[in-house]
Coordinates of C-alpha atoms and ligand atoms in Angstrom, one line a residue:
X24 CA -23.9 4.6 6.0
X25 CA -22.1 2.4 3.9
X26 CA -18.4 2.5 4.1
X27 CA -16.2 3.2 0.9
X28 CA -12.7 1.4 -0.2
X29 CA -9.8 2.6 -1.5
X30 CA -7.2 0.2 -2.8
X31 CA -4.2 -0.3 -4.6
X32 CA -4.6 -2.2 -8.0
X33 CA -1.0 -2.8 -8.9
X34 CA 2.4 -3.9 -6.9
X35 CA 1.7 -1.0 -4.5
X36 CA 3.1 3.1 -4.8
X37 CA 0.2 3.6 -6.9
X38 CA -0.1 7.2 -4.8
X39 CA -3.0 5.7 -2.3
X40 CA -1.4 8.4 0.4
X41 CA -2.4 11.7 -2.1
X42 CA -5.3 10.1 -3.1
X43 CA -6.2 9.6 0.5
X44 CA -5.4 12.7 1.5
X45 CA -7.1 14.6 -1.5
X46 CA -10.6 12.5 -0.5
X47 CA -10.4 13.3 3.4
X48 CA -12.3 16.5 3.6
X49 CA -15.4 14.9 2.5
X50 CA -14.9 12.1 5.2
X51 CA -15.4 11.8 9.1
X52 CA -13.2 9.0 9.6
X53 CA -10.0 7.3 7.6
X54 CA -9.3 3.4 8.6
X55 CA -6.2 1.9 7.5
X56 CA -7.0 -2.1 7.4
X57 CA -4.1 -3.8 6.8
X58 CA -0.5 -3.9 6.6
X59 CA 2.0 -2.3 8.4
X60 CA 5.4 -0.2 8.1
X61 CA 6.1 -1.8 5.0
X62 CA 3.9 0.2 3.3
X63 CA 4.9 3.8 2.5
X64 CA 2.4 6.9 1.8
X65 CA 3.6 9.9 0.6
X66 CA 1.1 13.7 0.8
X67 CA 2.3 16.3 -0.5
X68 CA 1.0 20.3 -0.3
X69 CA 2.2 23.7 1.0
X70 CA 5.4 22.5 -0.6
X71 CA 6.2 19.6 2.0
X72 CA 6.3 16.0 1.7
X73 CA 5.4 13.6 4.3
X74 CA 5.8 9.8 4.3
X75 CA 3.1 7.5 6.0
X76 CA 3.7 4.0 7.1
X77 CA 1.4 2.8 9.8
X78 CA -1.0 6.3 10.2
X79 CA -4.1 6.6 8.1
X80 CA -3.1 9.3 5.8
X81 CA -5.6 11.7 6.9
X82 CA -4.0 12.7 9.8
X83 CA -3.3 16.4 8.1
X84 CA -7.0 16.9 8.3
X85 CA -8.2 18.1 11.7
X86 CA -11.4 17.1 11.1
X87 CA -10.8 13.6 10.8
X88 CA -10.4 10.8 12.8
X89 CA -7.7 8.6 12.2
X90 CA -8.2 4.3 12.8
X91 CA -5.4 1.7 12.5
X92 CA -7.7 -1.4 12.4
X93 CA -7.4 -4.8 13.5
X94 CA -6.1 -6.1 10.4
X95 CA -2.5 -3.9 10.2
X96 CA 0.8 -5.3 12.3
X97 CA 2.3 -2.4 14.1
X98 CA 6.1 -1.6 15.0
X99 CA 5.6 0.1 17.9
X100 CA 9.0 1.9 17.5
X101 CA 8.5 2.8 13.8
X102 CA 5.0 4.2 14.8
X103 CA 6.3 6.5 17.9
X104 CA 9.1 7.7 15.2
X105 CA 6.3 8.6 13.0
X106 CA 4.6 10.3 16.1
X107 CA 7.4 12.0 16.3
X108 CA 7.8 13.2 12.8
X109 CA 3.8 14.8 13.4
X110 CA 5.6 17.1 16.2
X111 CA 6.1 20.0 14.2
X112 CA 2.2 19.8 12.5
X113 CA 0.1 20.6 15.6
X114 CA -2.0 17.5 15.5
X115 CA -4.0 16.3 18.4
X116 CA -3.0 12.5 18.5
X117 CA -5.0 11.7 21.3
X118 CA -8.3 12.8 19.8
X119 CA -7.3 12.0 15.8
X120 CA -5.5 8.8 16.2
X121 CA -7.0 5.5 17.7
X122 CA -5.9 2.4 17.5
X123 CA -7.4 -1.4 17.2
X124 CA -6.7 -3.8 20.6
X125 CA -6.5 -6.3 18.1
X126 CA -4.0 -5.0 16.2
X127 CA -0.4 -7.8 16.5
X128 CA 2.4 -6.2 17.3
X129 CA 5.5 -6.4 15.5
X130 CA 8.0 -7.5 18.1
X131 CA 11.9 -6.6 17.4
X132 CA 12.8 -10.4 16.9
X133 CA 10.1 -10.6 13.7
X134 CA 12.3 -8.5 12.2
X135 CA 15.4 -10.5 12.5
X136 CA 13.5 -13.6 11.8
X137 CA 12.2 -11.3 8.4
X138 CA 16.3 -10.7 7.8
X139 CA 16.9 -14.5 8.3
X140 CA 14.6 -15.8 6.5
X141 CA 15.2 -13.4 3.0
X142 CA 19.0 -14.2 4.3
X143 CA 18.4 -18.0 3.9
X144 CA 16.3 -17.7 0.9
X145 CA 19.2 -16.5 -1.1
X146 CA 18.4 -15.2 -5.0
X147 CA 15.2 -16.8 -4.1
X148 CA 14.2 -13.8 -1.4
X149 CA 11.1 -12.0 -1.9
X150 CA 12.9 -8.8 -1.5
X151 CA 10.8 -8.0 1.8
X152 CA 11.2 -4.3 3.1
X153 CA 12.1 -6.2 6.3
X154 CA 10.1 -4.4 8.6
X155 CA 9.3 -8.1 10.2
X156 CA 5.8 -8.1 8.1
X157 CA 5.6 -11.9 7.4
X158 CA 7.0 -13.2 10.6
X159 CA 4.2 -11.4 12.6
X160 CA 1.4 -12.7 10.1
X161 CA 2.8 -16.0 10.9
X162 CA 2.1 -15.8 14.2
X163 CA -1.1 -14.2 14.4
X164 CA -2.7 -16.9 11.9
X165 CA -0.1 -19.5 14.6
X166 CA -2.1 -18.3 16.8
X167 CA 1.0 -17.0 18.9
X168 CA 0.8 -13.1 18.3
X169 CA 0.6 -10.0 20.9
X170 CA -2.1 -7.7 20.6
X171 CA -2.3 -3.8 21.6
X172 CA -4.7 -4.9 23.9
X173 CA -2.4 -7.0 25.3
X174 CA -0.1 -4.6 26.8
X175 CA -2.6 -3.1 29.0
X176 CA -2.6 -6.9 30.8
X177 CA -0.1 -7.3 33.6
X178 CA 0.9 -10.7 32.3
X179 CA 2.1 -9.9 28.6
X180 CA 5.8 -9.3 29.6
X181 CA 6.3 -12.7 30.2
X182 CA 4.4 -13.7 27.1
X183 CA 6.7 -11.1 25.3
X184 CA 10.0 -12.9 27.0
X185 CA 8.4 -16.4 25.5
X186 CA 8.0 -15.7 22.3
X187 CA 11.2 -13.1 21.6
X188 CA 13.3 -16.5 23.1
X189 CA 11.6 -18.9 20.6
X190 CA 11.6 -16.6 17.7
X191 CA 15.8 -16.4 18.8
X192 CA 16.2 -20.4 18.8
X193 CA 14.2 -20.1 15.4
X194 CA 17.3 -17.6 14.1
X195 CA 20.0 -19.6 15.3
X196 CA 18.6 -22.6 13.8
X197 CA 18.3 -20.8 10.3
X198 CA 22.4 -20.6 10.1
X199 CA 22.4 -17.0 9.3
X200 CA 24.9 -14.5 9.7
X201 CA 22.8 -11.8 11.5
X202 CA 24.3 -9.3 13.8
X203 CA 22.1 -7.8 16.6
X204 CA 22.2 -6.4 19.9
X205 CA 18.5 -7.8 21.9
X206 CA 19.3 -5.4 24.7
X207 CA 19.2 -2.3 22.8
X208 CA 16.3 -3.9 20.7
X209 CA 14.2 -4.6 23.6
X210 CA 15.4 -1.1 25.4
X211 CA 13.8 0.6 22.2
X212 CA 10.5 -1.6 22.1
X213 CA 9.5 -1.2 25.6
X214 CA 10.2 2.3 25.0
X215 CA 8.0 2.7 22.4
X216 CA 5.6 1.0 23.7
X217 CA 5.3 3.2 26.9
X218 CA 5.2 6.3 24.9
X219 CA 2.1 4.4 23.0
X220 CA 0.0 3.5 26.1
X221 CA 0.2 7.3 27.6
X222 CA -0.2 9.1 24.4
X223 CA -2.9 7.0 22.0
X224 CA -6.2 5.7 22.9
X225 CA -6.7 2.3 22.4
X226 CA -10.2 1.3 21.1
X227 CA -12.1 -2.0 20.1
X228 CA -12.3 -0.8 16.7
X229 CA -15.2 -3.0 15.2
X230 CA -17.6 -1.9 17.8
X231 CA -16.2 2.0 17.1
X232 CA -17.3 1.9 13.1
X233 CA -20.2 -0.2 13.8
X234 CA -21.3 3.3 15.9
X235 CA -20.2 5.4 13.5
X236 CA -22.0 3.8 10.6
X237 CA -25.0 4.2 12.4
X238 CA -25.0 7.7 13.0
X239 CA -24.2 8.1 9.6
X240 CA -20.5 8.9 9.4
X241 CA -18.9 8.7 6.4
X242 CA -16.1 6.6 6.7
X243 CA -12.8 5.6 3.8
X244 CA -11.1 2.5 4.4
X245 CA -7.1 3.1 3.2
X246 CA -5.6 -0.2 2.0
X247 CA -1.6 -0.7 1.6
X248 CA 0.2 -2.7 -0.9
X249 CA -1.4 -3.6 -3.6
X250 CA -3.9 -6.3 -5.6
X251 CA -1.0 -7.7 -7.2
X252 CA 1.1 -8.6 -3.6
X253 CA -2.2 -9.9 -2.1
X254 CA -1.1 -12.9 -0.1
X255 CA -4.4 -15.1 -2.2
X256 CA -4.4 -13.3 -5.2
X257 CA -1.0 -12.0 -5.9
X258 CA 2.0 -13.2 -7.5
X259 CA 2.8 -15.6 -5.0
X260 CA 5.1 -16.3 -3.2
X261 CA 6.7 -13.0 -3.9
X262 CA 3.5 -11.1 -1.9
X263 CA 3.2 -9.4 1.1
X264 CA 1.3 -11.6 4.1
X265 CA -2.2 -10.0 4.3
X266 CA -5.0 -9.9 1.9
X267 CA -4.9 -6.0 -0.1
X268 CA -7.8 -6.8 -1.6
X269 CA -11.3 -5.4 -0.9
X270 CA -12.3 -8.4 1.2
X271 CA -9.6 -7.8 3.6
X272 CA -11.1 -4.8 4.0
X273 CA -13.9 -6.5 6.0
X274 CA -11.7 -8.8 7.9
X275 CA -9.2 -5.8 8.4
X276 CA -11.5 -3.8 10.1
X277 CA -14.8 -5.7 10.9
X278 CA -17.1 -4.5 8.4
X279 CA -19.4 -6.9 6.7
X280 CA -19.4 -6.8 2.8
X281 CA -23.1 -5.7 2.3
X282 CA -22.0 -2.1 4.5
X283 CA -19.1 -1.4 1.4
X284 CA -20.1 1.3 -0.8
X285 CA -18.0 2.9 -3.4
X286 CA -14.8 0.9 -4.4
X287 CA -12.5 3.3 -5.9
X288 CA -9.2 1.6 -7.7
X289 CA -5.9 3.6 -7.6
X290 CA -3.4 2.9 -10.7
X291 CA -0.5 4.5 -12.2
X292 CA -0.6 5.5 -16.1
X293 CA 2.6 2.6 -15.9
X294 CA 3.7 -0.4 -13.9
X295 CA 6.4 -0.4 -11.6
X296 CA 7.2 -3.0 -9.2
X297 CA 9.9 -3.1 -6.0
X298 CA 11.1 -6.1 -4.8
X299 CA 11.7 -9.4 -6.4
X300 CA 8.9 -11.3 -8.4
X301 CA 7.8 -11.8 -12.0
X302 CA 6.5 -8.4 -14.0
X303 CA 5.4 -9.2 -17.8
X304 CA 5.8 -5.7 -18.9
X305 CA 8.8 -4.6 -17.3
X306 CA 11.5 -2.7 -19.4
X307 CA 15.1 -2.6 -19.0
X308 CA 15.8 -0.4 -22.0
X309 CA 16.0 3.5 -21.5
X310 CA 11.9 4.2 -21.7
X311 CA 12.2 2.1 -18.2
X312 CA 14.8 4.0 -16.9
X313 CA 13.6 7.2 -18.0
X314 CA 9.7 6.5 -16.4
X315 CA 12.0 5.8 -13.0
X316 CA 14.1 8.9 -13.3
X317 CA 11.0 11.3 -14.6
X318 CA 8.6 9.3 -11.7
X319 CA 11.0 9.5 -8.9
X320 CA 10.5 5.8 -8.7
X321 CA 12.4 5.2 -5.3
X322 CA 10.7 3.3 -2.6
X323 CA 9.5 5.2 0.4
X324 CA 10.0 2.9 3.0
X325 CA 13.4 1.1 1.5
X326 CA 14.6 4.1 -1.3
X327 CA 15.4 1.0 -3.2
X328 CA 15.0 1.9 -7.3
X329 CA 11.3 0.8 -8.3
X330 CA 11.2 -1.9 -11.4
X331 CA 9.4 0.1 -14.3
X332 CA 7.7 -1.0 -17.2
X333 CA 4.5 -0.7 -19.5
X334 CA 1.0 -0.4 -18.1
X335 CA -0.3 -3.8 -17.9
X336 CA -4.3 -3.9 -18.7
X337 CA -4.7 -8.0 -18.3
X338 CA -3.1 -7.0 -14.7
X339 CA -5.7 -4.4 -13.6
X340 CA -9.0 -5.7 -15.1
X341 CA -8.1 -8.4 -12.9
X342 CA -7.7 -6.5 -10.1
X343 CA -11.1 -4.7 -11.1
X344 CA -12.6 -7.8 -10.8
X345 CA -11.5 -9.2 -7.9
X346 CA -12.3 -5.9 -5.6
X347 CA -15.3 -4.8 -7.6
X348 CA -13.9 -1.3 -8.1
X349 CA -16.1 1.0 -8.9
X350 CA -14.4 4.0 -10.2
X351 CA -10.6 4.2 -11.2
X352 CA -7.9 7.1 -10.7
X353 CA -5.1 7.3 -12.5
X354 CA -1.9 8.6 -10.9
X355 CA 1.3 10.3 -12.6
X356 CA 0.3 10.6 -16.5
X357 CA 2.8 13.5 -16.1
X358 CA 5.3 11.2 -16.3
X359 CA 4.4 9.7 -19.7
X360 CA 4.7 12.9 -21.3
X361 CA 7.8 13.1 -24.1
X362 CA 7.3 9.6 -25.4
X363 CA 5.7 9.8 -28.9
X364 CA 3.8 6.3 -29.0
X365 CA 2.9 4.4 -25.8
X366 CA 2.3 0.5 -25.2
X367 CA -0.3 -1.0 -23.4
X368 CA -0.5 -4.7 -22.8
X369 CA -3.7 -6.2 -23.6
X370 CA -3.1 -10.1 -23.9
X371 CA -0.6 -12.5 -23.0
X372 CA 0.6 -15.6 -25.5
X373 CA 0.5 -18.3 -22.6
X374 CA 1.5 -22.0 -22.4
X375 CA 0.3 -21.7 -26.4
X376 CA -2.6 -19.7 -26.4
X377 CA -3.2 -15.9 -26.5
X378 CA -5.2 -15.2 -23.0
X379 CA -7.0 -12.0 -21.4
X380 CA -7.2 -13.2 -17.9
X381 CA -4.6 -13.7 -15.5
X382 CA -3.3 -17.3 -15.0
X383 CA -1.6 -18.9 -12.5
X384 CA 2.1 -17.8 -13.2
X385 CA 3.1 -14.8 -14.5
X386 CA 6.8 -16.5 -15.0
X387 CA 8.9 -14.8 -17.5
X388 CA 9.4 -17.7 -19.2
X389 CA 5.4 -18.2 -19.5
X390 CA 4.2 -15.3 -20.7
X391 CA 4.8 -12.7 -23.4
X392 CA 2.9 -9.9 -22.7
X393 CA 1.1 -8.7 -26.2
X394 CA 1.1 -4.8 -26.9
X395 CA -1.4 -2.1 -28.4
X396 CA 0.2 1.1 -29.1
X397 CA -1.0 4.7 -28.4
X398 CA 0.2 7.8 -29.8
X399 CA 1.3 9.9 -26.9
X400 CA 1.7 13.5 -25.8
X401 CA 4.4 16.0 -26.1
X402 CA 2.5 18.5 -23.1
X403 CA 3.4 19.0 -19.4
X404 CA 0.3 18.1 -17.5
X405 CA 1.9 19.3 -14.2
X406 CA 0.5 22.6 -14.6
X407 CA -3.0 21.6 -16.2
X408 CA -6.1 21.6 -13.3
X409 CA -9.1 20.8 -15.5
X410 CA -10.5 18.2 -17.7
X411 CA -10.7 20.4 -20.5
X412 CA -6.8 21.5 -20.7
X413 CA -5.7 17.5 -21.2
X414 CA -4.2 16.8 -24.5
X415 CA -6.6 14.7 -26.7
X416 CA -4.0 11.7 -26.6
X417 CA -3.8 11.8 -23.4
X418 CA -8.0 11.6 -23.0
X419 CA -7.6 8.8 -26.0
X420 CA -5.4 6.6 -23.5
X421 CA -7.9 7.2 -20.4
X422 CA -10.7 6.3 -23.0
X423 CA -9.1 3.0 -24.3
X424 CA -8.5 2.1 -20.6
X425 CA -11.9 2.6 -19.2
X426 CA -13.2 1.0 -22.9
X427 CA -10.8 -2.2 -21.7
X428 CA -11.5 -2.4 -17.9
X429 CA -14.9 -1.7 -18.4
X430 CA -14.5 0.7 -15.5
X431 CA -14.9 4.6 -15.4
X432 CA -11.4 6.9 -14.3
X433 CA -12.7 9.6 -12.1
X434 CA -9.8 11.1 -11.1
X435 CA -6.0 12.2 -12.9
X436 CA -3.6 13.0 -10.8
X437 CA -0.8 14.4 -12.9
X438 CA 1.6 15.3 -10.0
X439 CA 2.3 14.4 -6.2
X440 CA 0.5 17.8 -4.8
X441 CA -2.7 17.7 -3.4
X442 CA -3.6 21.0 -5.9
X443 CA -2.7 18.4 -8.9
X444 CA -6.1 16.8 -9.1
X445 CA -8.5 16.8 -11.8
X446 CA -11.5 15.4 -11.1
X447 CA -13.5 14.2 -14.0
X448 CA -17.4 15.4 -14.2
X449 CA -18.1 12.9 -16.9
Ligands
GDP505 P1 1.4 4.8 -2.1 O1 2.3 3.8 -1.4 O2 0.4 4.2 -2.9 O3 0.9 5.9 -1.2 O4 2.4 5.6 -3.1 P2 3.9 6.1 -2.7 O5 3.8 7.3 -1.9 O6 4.8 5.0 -2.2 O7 4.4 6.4 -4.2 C1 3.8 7.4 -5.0 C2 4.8 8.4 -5.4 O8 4.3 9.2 -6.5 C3 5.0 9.5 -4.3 O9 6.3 9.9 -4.3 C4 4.0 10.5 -4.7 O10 4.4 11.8 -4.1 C5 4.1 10.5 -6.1 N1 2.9 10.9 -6.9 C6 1.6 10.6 -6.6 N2 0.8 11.0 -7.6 C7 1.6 11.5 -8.5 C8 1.3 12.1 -9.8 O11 0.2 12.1 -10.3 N3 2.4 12.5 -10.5 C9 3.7 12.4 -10.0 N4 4.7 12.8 -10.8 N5 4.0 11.9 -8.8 C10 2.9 11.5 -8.1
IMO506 P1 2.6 0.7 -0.2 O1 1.5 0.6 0.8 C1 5.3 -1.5 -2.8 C2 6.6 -5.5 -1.4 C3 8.1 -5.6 -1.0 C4 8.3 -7.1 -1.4 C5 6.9 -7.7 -1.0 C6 6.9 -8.4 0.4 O2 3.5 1.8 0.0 O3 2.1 0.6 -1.6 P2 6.9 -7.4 2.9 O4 7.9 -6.5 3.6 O5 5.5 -7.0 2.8 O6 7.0 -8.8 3.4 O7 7.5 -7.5 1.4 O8 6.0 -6.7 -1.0 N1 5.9 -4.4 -0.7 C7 5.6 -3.2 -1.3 N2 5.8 -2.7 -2.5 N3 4.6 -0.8 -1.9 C8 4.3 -1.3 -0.7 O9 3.4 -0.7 0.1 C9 4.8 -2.5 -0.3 N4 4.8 -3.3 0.8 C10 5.4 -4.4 0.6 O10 8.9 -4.8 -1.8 O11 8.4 -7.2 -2.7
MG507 MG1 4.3 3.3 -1.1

C-alpha cells in the first residue's frame, strides 16, 4: 500500500494540523517526518482548540496510530508537556503514540546555543522560534547527536554530560548575553525524559511501516513547516534545518519514493510569513493588517504577529513542482471575504526580465512581484458546507489557481473546525 504525503506549500501555518485531522478517519496510521516543536498544529471541533508541536495530529482519533519518525528532533520536555495537555482527552498514549529510536533529541543547551546564535546574528537573525531546531540538525548531520534509542543504553549520560559541556564552551565563546540556570535545565530534561521511557513505546520505525505497508495499511505522512523554509529549496538562509519537502518524506521516515502515493499540497487562499526573510507579496498597508486581524494570524508556537500579504502563484507552482503534489487544498478563503477585487501574483520583473519560476533570491530589492486581479466576494463562507453554496467569485479564484498551477484543489476549508470542510467531487 503506497503511502500518501501531506505538505505544506508555503512558509508554514498553512492549516496541515485540520487538514490532518479531517483526513484521519480514513487512515490507520499518521507519521510525522520531520521537524520538531517549532512547528505548531492547531484541530479544532466540539468547540476546542488544541495545538500540536511534536504529536502527529491524529492523536484525537482512537483508531489511529500515531508515529514520530526518524526524521523530527524532539524536546523531550516540550513533548511530556504536550503529553500532559492530552490528560484530559482519554487517549491511550502507550498504544496510539510510538516513537522513532532514531529520532535526535533536542538537548536543553541546543536551545541556548539557538538563542546565541539569533543573539549574535543581530538584524541578520532568522527569527528562529528558538526551540533549539538548527543546533540539533547540526549535530545530527556533525555526526554528534543523541538518539531516543540512546537513552535506553547505560552509557548515554556521559555522552549527554560531553556534549551539554561543549555546546556550553561554544556559548561562552559566542559573547552573548544569555541568562540560564543548567541545573534547573538538566533537572527538567532528565525529568522528561523518565516520564518518556515508562510511558511511550519506542520503536524502529522504518521496519514498523515497512510491516504496515505490507499488510496494507493505509498510512499519511504529516510534514511541518513548509516548501518555502525547506533547508535546499527554501529561502535560504532564513529556513528551518530539515528538508519539508516530499523527499524528506522518505529520509524522514524510511520510505522509498516509488511506495508514495497521493501528494496532497495544503495552501492558504493568501501568504503569510513568521519570522524574518524575504516575501515578494507582503503588504504593510491595511488589506495586510486586516487578512492578520480577520485570520487570527498569530503564531502557535511563538504568538508572534504573522507577515501577511497577497497569494503568491510563482511561489506555489514551484512548490507543486518540487513535491509532485497531486491535489491541492485551500485553507481560510473565509478570510478574503469583504475585499471587492483580489491580487494574485503571477510573474516577477527580475534582474530585467519578467520570470514565472522562482530564482535564486527572492530579495526585495530583486524582485517585483507582478499582479492579476480578481473580483472578490462579499459572502461569509463560514457557514457554507457544500460546493454548490460558494459564491461564483470565489469558484472563479479556485479555477484561475488550478488553471495556473496546473493542479486540481480538492478541498476548501473555509474555517478552523473540522465541520468547515468542503470537499470538492469535481
Ligand atoms: P499548521 O501549522 O499548518 O497546522 O497551521 P497553524 O495551526 O499554525 O495555523 C493555521 C491557523 O488557521 C490555525 O489557527 C487554524 O485553526 C486556522 N485555520 C485552519 N483552516 C482555517 C480556515 O479555513 N479558515 C480559518 N479562518 N481558519 C483556519
Ligand atoms: P508549522 O509546522 C511557520 C520559521 C521560523 C523561522 C524559521 C526558522 O506550524 O507550519 P526554526 O525554529 O525552525 O529554526 O525557525 O522557520 N518556522 C515556522 N514558520 N510555521 C512553522 O511550522 C515554522 N517552523 C519554523 O519562524 O522563520
Ligand atoms: Mg503552525
Amino acid at each position: 500500500m503506497a503511502i500518501d504525503l501531506l505538505l505544506g506549500l508555503q512558509w508554514g501555518d498553512e492549516g496541515k494540523g485540520k487538514i490532518v485531522d479531517v483526513l484521519t478517519k480514513k487512515y490507520d496510521i499518521i507519521a510525522r517526518f520531520q521537524g520538531g516543536p517549532n512547528a505548531g498544529h492547531t484541530l479544532e471541533f466540539d468547540g476546542i482548540k488544541h495545538v500540536l508541536h511534536t504529536i502527529p495530529s491524529g492523536i484525537f482519533h482512537p483508531t489511529a496510530t500515531n508515529l514520530v519518525g526518524n526524521g523530527v528532533v524532539i524536546d523531550p520536555v516540550i513533548f511530556k508537556q504536550e503529553l500532559d495537555n492530552l490528560a484530559p482527552f482519554d487517549i491511550d498514549i502507550n498504544t496510539s503514540l510510538l516513537v522513532s529510536r532514531k529520532a535526535h533529541l533536542i538537548l536543553p543547551t541546543h536551545r541556548l546555543l539557538d538563542a546565541a546564535s539569533e543573539l549574535a546574528k543581530g538584524k541578520a537573525k532568522i527569527g528562529s522560534t528558538l526551540k533549539g531546531i538548527g543546533p540539533t540538525y547540526m549535530d545530527k548531520t556533525g555526526r554528534n547527536g543523541i538518539r531516543v534509542g540512546d537513552i535506553e543504553l547505560a552509557s548515554w549520560k556521559t555522552r549527554y554530560q560531553a556534549l551539554r559541556d561543549k555546546h556550553l564552551a561554544m556559548v561562552a565563546n559566542m559573547n552573548v548575553n544569555l541568562e540560564y540556570d543548567m541545573d534547573s535545565l538538566d533537572k527538567a530534561f532528565f525529568e522528561a525524559i523518565d516520564f518518556l521511557k515508562t510511558n511511550i513505546s519506542f520503536v524502529d520505525s522504518e521496519q514498523f511501516l515497512s510491516v504496515a505497508q505490507k499488510e496494507g495499511k493505509h498510512i499519511l505522512a504529516e510534514g511541518a513547516q513548509g516548501s518555502l523554509l525547506d533547508i535546499d529549496f527554501g529561502t535560504y538562509p532564513f529556513v528551518t534545518s530539515s528538508n519539508t519537502t516530499a523527499a524528506g518524506a522518505c529520509t524522514g521516515l524510511g520510505v522509498a519514493p516509488n511506495k508514495i502515493g497521493e501528494v496532497y499540497g495544503i495552501f492558504k487562499a493568501y501568504t503569510t510569513r513568521v519570522g524574518s526573510g524575504p516575501f515578494p507579496t507582503e503588504l504593510f498597508d491595511e488589506i495586510g493588517e486586516t487578512m492578520g486581524r480577520v485570520g487570527h494570524e498569530f503564531g502557535a508556537t511563538t504568538g508572534r504577529s504573522r507577515r501577511c500579504g497577497w497569494l503568491d502563484l510563482v511561489a506555489l507552482k514551484y512548490a507543486v513542482e518540487v513535491n509532485g503534489v497531486t491535489q491541492l487544498m485551500m485553507m481560510k478563503g473565509d478570510v478574503l471575504s469583504g475585499f471587492d477585487t483580489l491580487n494574485v501574483c503571477v510573474s516577477y520583473d527580475y534582474r530585467g526580465q519578467n520570470i514565472q519560476h522562482l530564482p535564486y533570491s527572492l530579495n526585495a530589492e530583486e524582485v517585483e512581484p507582478q499582479y492579476t486581479s480578481l473580483p472578490g466576494w462579499e459572502e461569509d463562507l463560514t457557514k457554507m458546507r457544500s460546493e454548490d453554496e460558494l459564491p461564483k467569485t470565489f469558484m472563479d479564484y479556485v479555477a484561475f489557481i488550478e488553471a495556473y498551477v496546473e493542479t486540481p484543489i480538492k478541498i476548501v476549508s473555509v474555517g478552523p473546525d473540522r465541520n468547515q470542510t468542503i470537499f470538492r467531487s469535481s
